[in-house]
PDB file of C-alpha atoms in Angstrom:
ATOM      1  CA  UNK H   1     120.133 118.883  11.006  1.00 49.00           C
ATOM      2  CA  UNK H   2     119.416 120.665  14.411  1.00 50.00           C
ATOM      3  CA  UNK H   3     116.932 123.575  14.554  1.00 55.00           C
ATOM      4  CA  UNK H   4     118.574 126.753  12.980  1.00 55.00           C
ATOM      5  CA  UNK H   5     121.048 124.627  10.358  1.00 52.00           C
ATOM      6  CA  UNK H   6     120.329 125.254   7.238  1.00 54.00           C
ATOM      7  CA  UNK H   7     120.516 122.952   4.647  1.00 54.00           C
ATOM      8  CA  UNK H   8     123.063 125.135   2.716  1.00 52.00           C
ATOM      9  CA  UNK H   9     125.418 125.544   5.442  1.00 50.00           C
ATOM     10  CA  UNK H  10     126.024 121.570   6.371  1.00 47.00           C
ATOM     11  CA  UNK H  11     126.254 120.990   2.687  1.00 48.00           C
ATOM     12  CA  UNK H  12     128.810 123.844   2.378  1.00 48.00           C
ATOM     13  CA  UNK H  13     130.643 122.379   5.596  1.00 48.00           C
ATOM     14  CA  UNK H  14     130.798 119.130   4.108  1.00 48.00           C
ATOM     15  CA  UNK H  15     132.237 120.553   0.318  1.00 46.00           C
ATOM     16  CA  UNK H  16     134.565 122.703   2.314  1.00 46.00           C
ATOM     17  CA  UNK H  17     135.681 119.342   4.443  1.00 45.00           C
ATOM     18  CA  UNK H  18     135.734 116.825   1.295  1.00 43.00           C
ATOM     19  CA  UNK H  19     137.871 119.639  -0.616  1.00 43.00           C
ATOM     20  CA  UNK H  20     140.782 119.382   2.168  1.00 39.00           C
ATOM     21  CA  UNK H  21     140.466 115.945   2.468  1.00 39.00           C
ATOM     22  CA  UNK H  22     141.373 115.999  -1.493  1.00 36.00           C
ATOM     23  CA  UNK H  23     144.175 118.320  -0.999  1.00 37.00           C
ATOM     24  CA  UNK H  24     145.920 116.853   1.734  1.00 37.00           C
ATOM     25  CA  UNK H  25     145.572 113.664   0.393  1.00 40.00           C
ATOM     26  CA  UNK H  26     146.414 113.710  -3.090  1.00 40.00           C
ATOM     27  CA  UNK H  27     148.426 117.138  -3.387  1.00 40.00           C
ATOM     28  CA  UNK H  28     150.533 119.448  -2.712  1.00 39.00           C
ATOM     29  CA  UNK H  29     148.191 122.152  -2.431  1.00 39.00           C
ATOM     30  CA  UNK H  30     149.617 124.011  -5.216  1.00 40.00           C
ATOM     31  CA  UNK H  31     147.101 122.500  -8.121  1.00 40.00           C
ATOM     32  CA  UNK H  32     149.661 120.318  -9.092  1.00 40.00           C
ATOM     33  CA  UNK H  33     147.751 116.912  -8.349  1.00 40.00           C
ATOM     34  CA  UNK H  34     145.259 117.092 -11.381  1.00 39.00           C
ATOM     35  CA  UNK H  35     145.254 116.825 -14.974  1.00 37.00           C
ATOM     36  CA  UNK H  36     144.071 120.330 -16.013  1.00 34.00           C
ATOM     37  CA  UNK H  37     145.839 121.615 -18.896  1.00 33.00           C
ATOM     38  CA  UNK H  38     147.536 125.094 -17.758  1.00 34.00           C
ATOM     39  CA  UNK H  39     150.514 127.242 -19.609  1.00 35.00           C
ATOM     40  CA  UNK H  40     153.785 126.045 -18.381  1.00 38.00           C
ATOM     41  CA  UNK H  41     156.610 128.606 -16.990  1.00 39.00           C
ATOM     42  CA  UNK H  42     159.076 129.668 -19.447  1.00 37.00           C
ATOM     43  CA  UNK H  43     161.912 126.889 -19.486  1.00 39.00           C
ATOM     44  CA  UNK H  44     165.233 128.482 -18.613  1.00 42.00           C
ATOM     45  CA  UNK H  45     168.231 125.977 -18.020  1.00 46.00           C
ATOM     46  CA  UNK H  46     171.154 127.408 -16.079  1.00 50.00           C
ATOM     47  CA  UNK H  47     174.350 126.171 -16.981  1.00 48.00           C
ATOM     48  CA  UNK H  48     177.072 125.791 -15.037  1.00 45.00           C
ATOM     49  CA  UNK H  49     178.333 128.839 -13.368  1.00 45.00           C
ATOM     50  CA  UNK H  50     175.623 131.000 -15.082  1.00 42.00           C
ATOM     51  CA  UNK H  51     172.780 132.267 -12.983  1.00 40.00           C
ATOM     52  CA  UNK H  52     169.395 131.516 -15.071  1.00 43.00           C
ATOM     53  CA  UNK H  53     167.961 135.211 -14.152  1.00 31.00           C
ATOM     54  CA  UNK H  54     170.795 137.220 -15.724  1.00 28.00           C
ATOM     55  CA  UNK H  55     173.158 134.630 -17.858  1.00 30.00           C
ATOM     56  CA  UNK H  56     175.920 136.146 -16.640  1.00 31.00           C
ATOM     57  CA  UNK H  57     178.840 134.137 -14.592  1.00 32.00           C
ATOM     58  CA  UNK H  58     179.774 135.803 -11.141  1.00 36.00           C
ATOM     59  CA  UNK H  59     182.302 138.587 -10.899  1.00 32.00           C
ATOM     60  CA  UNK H  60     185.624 137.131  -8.930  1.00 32.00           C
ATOM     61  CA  UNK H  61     185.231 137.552  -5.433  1.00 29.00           C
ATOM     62  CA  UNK H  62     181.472 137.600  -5.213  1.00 32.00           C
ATOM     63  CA  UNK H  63     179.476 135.242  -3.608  1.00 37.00           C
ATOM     64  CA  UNK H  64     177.361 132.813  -4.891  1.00 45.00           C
ATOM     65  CA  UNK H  65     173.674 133.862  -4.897  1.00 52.00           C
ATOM     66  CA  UNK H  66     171.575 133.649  -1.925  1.00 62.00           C
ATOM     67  CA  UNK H  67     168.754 130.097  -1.423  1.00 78.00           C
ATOM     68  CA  UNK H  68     169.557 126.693  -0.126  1.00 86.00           C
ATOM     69  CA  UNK H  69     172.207 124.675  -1.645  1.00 90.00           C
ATOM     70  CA  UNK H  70     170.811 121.036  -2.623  1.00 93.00           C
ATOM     71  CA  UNK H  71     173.287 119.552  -4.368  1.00 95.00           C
ATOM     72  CA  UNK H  72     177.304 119.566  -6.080  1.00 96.00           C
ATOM     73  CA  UNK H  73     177.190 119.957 -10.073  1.00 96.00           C
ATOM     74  CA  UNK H  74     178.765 116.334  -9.816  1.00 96.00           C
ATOM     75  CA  UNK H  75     176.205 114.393  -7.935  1.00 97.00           C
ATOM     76  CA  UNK H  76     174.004 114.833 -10.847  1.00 97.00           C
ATOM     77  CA  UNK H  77     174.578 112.595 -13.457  1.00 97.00           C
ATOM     78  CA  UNK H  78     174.711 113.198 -17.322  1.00 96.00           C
ATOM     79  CA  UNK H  79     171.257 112.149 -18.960  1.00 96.00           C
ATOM     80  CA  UNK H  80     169.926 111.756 -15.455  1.00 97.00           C
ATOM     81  CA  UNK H  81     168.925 113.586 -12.448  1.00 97.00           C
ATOM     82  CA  UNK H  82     168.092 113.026  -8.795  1.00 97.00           C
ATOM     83  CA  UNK H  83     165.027 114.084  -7.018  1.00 97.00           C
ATOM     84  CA  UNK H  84     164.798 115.896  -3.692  1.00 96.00           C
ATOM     85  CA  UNK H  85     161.769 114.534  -1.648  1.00 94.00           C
ATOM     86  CA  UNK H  86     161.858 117.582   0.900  1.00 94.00           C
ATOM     87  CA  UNK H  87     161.915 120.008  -1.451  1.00 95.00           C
ATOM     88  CA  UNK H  88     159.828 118.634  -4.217  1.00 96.00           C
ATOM     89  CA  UNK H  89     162.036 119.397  -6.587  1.00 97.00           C
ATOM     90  CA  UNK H  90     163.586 117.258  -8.978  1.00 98.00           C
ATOM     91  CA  UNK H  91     166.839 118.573 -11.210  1.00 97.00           C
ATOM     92  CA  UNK H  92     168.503 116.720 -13.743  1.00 97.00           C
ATOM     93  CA  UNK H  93     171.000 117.571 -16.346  1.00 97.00           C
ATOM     94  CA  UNK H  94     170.017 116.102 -19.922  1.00 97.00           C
ATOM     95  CA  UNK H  95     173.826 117.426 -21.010  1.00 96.00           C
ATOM     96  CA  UNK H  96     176.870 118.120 -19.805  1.00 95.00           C
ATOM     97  CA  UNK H  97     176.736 120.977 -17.825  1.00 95.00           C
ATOM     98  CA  UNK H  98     172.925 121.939 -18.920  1.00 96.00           C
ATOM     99  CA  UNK H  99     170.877 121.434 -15.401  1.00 97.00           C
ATOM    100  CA  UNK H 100     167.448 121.899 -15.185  1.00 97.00           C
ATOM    101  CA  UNK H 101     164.608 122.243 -12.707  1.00 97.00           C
ATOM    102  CA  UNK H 102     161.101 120.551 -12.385  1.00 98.00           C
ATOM    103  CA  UNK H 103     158.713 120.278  -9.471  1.00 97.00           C
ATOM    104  CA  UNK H 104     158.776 116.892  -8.023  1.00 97.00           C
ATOM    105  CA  UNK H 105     155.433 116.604  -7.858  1.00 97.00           C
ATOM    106  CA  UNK H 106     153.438 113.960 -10.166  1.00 97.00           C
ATOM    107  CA  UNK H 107     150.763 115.885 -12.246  1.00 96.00           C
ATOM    108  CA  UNK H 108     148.599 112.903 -12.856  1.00 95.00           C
ATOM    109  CA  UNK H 109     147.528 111.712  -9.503  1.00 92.00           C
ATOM    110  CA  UNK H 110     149.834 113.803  -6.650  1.00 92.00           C
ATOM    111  CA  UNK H 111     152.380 111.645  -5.773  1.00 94.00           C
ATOM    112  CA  UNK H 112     156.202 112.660  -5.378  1.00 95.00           C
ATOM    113  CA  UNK H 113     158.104 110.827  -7.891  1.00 97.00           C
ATOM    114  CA  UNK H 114     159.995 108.137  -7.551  1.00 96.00           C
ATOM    115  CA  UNK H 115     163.479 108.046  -9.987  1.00 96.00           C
ATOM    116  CA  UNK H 116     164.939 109.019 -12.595  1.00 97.00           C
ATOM    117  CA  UNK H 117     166.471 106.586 -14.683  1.00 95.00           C
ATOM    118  CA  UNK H 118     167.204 105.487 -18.312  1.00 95.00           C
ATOM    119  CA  UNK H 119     166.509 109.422 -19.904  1.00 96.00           C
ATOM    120  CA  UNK H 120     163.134 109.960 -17.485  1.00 97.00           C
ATOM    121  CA  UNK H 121     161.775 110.894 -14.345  1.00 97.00           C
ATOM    122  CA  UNK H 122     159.416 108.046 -13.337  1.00 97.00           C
ATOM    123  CA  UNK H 123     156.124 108.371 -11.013  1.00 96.00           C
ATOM    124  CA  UNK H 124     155.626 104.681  -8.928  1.00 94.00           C
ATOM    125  CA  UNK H 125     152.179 105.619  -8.046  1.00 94.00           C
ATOM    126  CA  UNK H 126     150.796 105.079 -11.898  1.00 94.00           C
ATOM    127  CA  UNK H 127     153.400 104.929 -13.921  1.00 94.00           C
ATOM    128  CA  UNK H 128     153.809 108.053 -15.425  1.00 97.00           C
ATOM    129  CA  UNK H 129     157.036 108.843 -17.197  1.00 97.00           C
ATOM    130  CA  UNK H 130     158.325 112.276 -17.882  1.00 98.00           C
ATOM    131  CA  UNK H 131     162.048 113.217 -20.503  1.00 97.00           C
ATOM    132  CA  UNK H 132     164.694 114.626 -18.120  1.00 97.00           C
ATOM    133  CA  UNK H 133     165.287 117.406 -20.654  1.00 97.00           C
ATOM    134  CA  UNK H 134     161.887 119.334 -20.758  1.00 97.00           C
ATOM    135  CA  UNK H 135     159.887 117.429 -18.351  1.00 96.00           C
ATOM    136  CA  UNK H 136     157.333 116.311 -21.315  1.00 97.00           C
ATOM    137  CA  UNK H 137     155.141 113.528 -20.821  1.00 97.00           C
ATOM    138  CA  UNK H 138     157.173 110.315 -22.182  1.00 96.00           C
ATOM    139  CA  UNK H 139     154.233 107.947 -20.733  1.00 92.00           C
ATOM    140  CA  UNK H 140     150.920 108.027 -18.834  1.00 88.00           C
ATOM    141  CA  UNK H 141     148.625 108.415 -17.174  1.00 95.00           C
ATOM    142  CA  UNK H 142     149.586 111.590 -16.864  1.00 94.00           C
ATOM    143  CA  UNK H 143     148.711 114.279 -19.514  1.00 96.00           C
ATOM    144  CA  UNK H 144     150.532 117.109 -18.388  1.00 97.00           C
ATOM    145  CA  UNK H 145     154.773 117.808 -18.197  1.00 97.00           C
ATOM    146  CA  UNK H 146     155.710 118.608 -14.893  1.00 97.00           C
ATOM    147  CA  UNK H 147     156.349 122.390 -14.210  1.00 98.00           C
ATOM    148  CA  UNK H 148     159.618 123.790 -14.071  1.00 97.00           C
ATOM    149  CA  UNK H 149     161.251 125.189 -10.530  1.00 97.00           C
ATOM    150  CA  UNK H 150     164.138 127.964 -11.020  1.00 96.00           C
ATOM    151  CA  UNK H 151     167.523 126.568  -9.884  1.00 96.00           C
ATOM    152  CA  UNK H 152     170.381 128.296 -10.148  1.00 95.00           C
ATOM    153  CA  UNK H 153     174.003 127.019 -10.515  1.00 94.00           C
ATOM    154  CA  UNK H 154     177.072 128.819  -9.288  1.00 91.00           C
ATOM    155  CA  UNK H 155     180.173 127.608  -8.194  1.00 91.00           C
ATOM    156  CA  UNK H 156     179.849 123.687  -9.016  1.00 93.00           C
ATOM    157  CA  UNK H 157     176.673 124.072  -6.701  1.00 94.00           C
ATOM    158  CA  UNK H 158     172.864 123.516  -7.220  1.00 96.00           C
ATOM    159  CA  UNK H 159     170.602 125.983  -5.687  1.00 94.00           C
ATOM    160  CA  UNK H 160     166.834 126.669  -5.084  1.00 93.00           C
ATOM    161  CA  UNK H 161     166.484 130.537  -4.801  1.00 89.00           C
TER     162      UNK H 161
END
């Protein structure tokens, strides 16, 4: 420590710097890398052609609702799902026509996962499995379900809003 340093503010510095470390490493930044127990969203599939705000099928001649299209109703398959890396966002559809939303984002250790196969959403970093229909831990490590994103379907397309 030079003259004038305190101890308190190189030990601060160096919390401040481990702390980011940890986040950029291990996270998305959100919280979403640790095992914490927290409430999860309120789960609202959209169905097919239904917006999961209102329920309610589009008018004819209005547009779909605004947000970036990720993917056809039909690239998703039945009792499956398919992740989107860029948008950490994984949807699947645990019955016909019944799509749903979850972050991508592994709630044990961080890491983005990895496929979804045979009914769950699987993590490669440690392992952890997680049902396509709600999410809910199937296997660990991890504790925790991972959270649900809003999607919304209109149209035969898949939407983040």
């Amino acid at each position: 420590m030079g003259k004038g340093t305190s101890r308190r503010a190189v030990l601060t510095a160096g919390a401040a710097a481990a702390g980011t470390a940890l986040t950029v490493g291990c996270g998305d930044g959100g919280g979403g890398g640790g095992d914490e127990t927290r409430p999860a969203a309120p789960e609202s599939p959209a169905r097919s052609g239904q917006s999961p705000t209102t329920g309610e099928s589009p008018t004819a001649g209005e547009t779909p609702a605004g947000g970036r299209a990720l993917a056809a109703t039909s690239e998703i398959p039945v009792g499956g799902g398919k992740i989107f890396a860029d948008e950490k966002v994984v949807v699947t559809q645990p019955e016909e026509g019944t799509f749903k939303g979850f972050s991508a984002i592994c709630t044990h250790q961080g890491c983005t996962v990895g496929s979804v196969e045979d009914g769950t959403i699987n993590c490669p970093c440690h392992g952890s499995k997680f049902r396509v229909a709600d999410a809910s831990v199937a296997a660990g490590p991890a504790r925790t379900p991972l959270p649900p994103r809003q999607i919304t379907v209109e149209s035969g397309s898949i939407r983040l809003p």
